[in-house]
PDB file of N, CA, C and O in Angstrom:
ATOM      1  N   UNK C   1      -6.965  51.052 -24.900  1.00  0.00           N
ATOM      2  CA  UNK C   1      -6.279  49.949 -25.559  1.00  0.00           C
ATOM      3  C   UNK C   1      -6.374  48.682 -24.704  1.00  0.00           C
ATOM      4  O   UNK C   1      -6.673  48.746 -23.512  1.00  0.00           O
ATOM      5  N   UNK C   2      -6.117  47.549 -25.323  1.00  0.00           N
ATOM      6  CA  UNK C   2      -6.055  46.286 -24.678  1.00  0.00           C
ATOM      7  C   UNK C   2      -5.201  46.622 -23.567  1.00  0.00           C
ATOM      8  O   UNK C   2      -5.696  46.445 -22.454  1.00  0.00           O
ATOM      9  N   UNK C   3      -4.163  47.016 -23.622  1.00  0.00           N
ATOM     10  CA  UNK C   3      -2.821  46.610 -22.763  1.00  0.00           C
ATOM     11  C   UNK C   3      -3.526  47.592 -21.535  1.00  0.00           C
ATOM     12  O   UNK C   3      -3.422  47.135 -20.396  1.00  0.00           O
ATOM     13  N   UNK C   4      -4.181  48.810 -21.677  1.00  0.00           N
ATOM     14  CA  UNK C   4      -4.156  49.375 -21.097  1.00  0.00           C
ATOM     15  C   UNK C   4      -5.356  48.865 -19.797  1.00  0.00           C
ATOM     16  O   UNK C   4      -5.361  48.834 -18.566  1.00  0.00           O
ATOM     17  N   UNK C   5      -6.249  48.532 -20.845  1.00  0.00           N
ATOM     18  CA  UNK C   5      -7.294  47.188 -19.788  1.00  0.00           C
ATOM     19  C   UNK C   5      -6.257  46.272 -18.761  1.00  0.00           C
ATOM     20  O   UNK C   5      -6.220  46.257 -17.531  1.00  0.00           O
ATOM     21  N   UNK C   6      -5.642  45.709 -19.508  1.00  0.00           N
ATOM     22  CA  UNK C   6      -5.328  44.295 -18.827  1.00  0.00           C
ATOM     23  C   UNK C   6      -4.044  44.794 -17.588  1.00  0.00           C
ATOM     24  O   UNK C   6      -3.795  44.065 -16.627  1.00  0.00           O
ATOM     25  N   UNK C   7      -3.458  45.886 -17.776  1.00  0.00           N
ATOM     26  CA  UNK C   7      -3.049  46.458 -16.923  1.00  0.00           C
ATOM     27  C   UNK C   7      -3.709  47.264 -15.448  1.00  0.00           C
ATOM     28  O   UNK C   7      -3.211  47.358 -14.326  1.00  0.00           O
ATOM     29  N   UNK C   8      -4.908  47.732 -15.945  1.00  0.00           N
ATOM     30  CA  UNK C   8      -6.281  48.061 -14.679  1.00  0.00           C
ATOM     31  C   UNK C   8      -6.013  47.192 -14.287  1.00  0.00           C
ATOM     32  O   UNK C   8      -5.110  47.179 -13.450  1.00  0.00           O
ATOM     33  N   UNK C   9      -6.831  45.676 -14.790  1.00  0.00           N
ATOM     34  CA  UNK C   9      -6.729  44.301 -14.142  1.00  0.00           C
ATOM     35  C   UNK C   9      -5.997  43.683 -13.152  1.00  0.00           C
ATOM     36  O   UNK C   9      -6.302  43.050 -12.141  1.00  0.00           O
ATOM     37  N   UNK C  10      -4.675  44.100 -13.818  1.00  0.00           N
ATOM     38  CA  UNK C  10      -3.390  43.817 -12.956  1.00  0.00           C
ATOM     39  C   UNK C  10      -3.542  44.491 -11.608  1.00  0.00           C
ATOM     40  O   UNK C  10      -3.813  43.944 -10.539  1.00  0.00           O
ATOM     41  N   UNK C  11      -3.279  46.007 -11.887  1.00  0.00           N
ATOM     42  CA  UNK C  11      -3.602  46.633 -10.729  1.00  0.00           C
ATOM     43  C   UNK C  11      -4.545  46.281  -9.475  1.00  0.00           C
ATOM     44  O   UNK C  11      -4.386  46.127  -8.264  1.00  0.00           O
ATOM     45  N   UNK C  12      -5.629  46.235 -10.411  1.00  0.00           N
ATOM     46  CA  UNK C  12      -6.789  45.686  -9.543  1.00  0.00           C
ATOM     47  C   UNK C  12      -6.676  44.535  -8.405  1.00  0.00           C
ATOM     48  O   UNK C  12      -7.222  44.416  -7.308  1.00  0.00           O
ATOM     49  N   UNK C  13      -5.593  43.608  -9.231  1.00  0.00           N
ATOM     50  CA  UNK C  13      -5.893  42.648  -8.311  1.00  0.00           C
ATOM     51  C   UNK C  13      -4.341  42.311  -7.389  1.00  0.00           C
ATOM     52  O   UNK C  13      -3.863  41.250  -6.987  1.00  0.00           O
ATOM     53  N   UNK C  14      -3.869  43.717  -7.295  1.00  0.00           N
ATOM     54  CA  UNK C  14      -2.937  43.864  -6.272  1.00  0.00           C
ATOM     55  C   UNK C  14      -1.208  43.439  -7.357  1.00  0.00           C
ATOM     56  O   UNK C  14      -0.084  43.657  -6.907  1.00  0.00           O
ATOM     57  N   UNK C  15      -1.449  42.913  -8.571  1.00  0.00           N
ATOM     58  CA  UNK C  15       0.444  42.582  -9.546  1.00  0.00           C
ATOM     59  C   UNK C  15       0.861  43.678  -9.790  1.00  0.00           C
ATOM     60  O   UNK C  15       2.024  43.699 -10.193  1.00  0.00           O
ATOM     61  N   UNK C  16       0.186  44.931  -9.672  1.00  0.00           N
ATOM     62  CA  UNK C  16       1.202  45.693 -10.090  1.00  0.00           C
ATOM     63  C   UNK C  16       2.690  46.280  -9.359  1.00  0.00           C
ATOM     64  O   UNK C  16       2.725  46.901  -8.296  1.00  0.00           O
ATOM     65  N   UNK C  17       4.161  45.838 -10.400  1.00  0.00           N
ATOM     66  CA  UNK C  17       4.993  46.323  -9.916  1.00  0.00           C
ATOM     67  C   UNK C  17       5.647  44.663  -9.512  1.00  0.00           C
ATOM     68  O   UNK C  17       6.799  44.514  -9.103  1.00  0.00           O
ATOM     69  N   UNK C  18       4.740  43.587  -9.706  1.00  0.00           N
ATOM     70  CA  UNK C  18       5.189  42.388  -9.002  1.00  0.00           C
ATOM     71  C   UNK C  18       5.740  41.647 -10.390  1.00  0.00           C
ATOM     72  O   UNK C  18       5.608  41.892 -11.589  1.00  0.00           O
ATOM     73  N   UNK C  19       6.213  40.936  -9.858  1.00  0.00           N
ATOM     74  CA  UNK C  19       6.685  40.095 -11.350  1.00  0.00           C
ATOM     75  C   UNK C  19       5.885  39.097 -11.652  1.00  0.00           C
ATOM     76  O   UNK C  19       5.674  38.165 -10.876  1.00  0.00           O
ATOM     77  N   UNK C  20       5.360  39.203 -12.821  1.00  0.00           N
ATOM     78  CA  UNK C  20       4.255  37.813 -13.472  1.00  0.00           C
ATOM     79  C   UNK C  20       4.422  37.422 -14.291  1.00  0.00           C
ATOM     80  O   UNK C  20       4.352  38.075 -15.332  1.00  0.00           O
ATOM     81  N   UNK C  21       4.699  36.279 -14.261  1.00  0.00           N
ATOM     82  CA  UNK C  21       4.656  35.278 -15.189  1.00  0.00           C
ATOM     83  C   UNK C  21       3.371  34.938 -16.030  1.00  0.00           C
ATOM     84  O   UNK C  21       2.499  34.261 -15.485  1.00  0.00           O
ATOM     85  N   UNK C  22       3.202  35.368 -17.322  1.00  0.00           N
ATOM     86  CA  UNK C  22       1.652  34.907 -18.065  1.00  0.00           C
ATOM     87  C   UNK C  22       2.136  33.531 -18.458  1.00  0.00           C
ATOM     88  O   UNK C  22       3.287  33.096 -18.457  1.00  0.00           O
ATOM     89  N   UNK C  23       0.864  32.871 -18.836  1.00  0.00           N
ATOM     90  CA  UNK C  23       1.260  31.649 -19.352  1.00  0.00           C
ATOM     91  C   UNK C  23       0.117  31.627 -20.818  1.00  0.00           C
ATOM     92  O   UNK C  23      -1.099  31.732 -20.654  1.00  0.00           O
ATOM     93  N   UNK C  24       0.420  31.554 -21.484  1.00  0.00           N
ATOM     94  CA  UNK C  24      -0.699  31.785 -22.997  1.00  0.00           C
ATOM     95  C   UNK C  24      -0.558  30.565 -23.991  1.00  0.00           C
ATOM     96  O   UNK C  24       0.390  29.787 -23.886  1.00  0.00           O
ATOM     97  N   UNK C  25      -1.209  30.470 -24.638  1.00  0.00           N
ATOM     98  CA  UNK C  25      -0.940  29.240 -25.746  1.00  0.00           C
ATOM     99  C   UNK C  25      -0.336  30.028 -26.966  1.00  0.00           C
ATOM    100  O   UNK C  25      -0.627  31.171 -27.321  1.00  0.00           O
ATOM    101  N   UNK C  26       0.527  29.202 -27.502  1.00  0.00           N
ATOM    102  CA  UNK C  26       1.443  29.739 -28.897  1.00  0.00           C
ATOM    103  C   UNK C  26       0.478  29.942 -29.943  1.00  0.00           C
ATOM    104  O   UNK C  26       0.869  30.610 -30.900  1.00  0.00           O
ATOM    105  N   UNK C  27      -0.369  29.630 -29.956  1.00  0.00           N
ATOM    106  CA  UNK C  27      -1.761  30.665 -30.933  1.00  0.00           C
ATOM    107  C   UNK C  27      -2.385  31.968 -30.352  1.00  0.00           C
ATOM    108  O   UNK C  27      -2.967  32.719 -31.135  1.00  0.00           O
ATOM    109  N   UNK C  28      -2.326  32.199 -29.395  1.00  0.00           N
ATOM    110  CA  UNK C  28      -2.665  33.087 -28.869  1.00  0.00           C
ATOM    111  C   UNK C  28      -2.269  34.505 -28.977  1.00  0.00           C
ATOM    112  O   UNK C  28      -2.181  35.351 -28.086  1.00  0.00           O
ATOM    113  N   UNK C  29      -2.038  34.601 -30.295  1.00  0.00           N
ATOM    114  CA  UNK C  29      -1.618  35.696 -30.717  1.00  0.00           C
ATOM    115  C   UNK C  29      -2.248  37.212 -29.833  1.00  0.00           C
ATOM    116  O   UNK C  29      -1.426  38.116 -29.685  1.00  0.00           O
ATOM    117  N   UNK C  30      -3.129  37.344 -29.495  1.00  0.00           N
ATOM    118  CA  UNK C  30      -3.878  38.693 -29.367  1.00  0.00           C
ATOM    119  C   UNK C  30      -3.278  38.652 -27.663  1.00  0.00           C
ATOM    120  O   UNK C  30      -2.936  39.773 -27.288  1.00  0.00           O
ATOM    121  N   UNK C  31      -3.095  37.477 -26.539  1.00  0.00           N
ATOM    122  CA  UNK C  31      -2.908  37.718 -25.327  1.00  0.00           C
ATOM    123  C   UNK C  31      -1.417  37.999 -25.700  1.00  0.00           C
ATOM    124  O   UNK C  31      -1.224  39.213 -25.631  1.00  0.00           O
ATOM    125  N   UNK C  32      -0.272  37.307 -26.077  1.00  0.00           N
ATOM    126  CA  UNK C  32       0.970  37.628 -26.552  1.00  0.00           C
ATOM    127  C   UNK C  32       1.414  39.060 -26.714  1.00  0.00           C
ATOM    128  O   UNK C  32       2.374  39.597 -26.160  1.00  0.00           O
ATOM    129  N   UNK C  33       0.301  39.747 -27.816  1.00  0.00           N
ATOM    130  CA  UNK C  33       1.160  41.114 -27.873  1.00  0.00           C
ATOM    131  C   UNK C  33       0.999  41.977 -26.639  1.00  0.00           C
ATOM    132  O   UNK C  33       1.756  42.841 -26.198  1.00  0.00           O
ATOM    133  N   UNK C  34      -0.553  41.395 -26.033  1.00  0.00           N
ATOM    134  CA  UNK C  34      -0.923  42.516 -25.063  1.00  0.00           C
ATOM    135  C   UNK C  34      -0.262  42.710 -23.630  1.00  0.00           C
ATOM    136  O   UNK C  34      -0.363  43.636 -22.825  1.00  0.00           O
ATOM    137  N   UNK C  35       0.411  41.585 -23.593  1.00  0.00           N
ATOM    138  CA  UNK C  35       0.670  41.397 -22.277  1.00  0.00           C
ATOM    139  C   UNK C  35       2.163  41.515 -22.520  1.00  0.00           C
ATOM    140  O   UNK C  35       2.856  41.966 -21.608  1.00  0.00           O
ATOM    141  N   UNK C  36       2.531  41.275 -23.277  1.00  0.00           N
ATOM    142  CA  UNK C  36       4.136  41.685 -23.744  1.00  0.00           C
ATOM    143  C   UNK C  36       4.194  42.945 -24.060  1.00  0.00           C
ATOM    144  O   UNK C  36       5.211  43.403 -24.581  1.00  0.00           O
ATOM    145  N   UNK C  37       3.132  43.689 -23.801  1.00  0.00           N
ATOM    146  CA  UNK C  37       3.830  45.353 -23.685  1.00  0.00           C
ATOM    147  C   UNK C  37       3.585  45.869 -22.524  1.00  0.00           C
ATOM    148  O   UNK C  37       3.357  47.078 -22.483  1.00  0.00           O
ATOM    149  N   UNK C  38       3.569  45.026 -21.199  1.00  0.00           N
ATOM    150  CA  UNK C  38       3.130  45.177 -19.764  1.00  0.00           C
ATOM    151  C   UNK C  38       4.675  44.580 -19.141  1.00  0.00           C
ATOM    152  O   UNK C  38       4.989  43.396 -19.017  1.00  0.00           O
ATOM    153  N   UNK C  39       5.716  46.097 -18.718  1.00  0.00           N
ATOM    154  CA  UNK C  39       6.699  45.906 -18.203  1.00  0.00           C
ATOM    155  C   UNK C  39       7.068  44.750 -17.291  1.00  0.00           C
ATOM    156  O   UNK C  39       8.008  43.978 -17.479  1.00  0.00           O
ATOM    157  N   UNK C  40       6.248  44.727 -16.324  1.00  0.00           N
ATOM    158  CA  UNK C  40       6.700  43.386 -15.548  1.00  0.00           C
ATOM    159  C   UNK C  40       5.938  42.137 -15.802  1.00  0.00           C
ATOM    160  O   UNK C  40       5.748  41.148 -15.094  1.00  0.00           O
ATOM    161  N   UNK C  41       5.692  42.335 -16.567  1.00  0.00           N
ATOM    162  CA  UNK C  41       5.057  41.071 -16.756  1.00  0.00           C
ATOM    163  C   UNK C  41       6.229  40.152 -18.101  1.00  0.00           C
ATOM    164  O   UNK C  41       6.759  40.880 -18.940  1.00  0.00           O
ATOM    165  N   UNK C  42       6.494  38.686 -18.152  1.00  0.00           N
ATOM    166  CA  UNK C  42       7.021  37.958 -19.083  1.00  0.00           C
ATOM    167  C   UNK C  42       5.724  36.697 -19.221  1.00  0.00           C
ATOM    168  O   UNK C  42       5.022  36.204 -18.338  1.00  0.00           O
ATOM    169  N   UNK C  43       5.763  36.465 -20.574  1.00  0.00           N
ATOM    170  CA  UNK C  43       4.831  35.393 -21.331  1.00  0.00           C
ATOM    171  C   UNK C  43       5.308  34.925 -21.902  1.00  0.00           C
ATOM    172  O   UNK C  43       6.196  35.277 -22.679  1.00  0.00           O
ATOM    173  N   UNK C  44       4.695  33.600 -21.620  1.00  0.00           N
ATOM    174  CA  UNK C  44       5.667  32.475 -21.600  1.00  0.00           C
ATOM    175  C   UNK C  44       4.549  31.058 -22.367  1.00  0.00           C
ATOM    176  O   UNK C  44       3.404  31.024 -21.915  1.00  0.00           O
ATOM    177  N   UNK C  45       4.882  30.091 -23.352  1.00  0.00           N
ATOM    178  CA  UNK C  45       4.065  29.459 -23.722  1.00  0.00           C
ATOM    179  C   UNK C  45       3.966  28.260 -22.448  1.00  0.00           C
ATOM    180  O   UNK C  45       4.826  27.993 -21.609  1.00  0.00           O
ATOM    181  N   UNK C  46       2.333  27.535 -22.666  1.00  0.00           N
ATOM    182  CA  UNK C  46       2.099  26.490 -22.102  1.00  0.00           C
ATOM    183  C   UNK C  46       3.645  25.241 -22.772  1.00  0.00           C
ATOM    184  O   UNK C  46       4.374  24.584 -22.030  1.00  0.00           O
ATOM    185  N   UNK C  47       3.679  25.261 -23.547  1.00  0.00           N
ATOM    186  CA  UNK C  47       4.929  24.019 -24.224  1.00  0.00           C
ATOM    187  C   UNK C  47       6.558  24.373 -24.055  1.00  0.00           C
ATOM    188  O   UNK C  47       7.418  23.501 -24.187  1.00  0.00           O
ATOM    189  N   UNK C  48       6.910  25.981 -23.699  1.00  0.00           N
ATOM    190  CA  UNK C  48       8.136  26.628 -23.525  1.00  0.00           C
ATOM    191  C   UNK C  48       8.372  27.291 -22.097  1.00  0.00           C
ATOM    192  O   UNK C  48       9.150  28.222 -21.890  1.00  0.00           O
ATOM    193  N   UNK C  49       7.443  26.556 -20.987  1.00  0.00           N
ATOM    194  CA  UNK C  49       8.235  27.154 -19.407  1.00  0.00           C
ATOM    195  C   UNK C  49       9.659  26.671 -19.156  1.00  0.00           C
ATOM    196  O   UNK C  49      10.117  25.820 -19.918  1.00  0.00           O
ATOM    197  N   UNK C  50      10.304  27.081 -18.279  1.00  0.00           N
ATOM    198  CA  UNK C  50      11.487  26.459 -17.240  1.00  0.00           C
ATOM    199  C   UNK C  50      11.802  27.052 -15.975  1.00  0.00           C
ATOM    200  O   UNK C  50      11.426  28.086 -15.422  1.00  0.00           O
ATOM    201  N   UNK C  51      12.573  26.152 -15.667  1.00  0.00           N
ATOM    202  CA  UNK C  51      12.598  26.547 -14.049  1.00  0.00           C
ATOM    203  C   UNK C  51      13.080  27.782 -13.810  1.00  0.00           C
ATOM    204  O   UNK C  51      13.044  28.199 -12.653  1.00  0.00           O
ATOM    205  N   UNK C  52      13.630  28.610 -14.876  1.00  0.00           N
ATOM    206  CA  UNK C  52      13.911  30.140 -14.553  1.00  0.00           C
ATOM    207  C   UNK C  52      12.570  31.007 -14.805  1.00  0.00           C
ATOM    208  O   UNK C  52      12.154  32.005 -14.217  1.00  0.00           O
ATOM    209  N   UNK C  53      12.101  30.353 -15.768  1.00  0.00           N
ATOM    210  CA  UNK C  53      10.738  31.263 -15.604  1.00  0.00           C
ATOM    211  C   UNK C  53       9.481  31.768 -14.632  1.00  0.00           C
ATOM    212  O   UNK C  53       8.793  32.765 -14.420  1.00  0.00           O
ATOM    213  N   UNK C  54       9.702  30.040 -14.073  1.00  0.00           N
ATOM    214  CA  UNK C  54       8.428  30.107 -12.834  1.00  0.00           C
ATOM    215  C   UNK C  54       9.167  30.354 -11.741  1.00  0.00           C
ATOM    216  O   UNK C  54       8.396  30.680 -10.838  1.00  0.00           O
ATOM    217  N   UNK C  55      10.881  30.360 -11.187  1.00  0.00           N
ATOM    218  CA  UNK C  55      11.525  30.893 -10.218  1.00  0.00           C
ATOM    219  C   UNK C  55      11.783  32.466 -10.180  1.00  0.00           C
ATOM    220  O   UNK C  55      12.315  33.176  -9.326  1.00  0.00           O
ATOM    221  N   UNK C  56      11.344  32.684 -11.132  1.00  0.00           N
ATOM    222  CA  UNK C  56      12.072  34.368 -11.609  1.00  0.00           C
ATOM    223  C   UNK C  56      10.877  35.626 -11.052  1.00  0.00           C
ATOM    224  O   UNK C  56      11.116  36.805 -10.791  1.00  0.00           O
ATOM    225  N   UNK C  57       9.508  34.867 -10.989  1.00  0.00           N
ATOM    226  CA  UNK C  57       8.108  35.123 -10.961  1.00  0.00           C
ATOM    227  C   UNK C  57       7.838  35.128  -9.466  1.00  0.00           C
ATOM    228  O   UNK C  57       8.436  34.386  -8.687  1.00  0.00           O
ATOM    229  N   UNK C  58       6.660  36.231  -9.013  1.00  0.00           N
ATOM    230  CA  UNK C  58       6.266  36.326  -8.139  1.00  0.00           C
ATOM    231  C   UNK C  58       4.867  35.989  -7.996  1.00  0.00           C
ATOM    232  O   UNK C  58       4.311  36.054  -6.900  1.00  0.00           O
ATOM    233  N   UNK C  59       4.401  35.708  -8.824  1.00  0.00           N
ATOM    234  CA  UNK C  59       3.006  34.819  -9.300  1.00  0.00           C
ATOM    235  C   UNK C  59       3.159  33.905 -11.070  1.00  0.00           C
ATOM    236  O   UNK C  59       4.073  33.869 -11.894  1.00  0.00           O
ATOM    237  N   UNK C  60       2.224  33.488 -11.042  1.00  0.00           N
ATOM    238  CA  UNK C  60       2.063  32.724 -11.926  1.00  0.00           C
ATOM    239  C   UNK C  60       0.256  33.402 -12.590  1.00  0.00           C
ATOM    240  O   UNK C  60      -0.652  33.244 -11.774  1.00  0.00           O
ATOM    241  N   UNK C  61      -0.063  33.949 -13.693  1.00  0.00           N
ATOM    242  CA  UNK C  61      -1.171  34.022 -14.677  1.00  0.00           C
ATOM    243  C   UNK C  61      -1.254  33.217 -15.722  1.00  0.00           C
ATOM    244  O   UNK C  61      -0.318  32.878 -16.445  1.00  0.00           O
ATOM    245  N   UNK C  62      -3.260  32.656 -15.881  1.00  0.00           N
ATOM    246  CA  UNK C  62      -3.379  32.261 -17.029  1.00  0.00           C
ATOM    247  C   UNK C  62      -4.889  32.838 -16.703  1.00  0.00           C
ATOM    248  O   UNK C  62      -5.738  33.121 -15.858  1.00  0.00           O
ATOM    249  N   UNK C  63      -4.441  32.760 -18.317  1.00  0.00           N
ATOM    250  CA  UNK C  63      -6.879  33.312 -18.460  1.00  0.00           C
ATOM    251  C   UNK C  63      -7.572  31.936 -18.466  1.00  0.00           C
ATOM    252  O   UNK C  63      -7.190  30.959 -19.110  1.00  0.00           O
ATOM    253  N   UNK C  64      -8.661  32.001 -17.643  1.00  0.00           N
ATOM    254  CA  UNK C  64      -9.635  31.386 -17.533  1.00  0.00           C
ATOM    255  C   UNK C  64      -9.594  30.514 -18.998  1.00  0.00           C
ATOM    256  O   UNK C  64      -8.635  29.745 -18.934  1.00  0.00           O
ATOM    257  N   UNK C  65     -10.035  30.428 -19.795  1.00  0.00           N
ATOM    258  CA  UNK C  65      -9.948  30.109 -20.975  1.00  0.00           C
ATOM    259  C   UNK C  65      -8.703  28.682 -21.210  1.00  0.00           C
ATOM    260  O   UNK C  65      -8.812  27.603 -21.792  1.00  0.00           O
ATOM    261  N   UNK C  66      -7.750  29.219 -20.574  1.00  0.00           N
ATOM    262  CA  UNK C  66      -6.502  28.294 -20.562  1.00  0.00           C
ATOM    263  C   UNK C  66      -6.317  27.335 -19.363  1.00  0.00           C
ATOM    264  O   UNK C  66      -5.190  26.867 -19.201  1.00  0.00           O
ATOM    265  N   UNK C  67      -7.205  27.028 -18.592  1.00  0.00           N
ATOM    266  CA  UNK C  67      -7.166  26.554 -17.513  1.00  0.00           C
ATOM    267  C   UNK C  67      -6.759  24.883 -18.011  1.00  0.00           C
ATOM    268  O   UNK C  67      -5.973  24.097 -17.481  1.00  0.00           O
ATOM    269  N   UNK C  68      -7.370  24.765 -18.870  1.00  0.00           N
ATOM    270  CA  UNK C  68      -7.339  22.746 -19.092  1.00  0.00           C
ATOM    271  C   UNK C  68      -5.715  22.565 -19.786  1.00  0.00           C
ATOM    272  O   UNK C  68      -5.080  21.513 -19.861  1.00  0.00           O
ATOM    273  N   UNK C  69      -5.304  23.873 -20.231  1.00  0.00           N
ATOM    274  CA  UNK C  69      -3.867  23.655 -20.833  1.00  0.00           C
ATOM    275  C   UNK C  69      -3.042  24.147 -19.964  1.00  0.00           C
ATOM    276  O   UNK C  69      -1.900  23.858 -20.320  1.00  0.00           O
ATOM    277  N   UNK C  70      -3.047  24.912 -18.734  1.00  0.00           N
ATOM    278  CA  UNK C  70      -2.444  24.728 -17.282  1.00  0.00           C
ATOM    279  C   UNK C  70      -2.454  23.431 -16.734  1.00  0.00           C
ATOM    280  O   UNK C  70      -1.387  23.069 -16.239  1.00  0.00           O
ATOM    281  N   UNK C  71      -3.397  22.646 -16.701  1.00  0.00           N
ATOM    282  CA  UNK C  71      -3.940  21.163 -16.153  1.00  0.00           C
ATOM    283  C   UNK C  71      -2.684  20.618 -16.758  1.00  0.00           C
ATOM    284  O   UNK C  71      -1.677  20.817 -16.078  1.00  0.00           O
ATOM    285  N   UNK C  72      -2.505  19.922 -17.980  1.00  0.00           N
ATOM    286  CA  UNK C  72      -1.757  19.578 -19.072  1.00  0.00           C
ATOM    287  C   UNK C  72      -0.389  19.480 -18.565  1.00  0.00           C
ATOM    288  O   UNK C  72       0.292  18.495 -18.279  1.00  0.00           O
ATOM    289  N   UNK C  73      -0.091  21.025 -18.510  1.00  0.00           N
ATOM    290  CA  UNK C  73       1.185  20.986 -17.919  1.00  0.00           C
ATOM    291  C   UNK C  73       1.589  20.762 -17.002  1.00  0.00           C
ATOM    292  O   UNK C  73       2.814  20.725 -16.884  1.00  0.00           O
ATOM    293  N   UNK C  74       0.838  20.535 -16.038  1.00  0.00           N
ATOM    294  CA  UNK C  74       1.488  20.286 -14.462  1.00  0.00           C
ATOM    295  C   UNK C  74       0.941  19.053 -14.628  1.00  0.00           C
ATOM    296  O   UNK C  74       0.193  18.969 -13.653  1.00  0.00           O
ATOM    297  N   UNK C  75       0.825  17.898 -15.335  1.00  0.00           N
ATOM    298  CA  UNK C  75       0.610  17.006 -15.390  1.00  0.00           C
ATOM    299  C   UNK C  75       1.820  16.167 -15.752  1.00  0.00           C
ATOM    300  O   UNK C  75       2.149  15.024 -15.434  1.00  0.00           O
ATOM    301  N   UNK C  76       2.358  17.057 -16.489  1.00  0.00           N
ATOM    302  CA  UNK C  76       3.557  16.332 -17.298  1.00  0.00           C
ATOM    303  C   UNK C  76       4.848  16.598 -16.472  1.00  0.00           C
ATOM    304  O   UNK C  76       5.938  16.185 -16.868  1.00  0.00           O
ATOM    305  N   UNK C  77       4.662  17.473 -15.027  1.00  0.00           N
ATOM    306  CA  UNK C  77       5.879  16.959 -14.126  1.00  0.00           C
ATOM    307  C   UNK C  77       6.142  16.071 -13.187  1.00  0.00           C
ATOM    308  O   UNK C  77       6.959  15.995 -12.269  1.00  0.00           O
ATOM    309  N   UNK C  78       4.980  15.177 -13.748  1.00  0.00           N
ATOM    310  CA  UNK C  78       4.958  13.838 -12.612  1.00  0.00           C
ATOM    311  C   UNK C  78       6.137  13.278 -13.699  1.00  0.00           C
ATOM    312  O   UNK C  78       6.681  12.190 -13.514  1.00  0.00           O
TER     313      UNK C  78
END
């Protein structure tokens, strides 16, 4: 299954068990469900973060794909 991929992944690259914050776009239907059935992990839209979300987190994720709408947002806390 997806979840079960993106969870290897996790593992792989040392989150598992850590708290992560995804960051996905509100169309993004297919990263949404998958990663919302990955216990420690919370997903969170590019347009709906707050300071409990990214304080609550022990990393911060986005897919490649979403990189220019990461840009975006940390743009808009100047």
């Amino acid at each position: 299954s997806k979840t079960r991929d993106v969870a290897t992944v996790l593992n792989k690259v040392g989150l598992t068990g850590k708290k992560v914050l995804m960051l996905a776009s509100f169309e993004d239907t297919v990263s949404n469900m998958v990663f919302r059935n990955i216990p420690n992990v919370n997903i969170t839209s590019f347009d709906g973060p707050n300071v409990f979300s990214f304080s609550g987190a022990d990393c911060w994720v986005f897919l490649k794909k979403d990189a220019d709408l990461f840009k975006e947002m940390v743009v808009q806390w100047n």
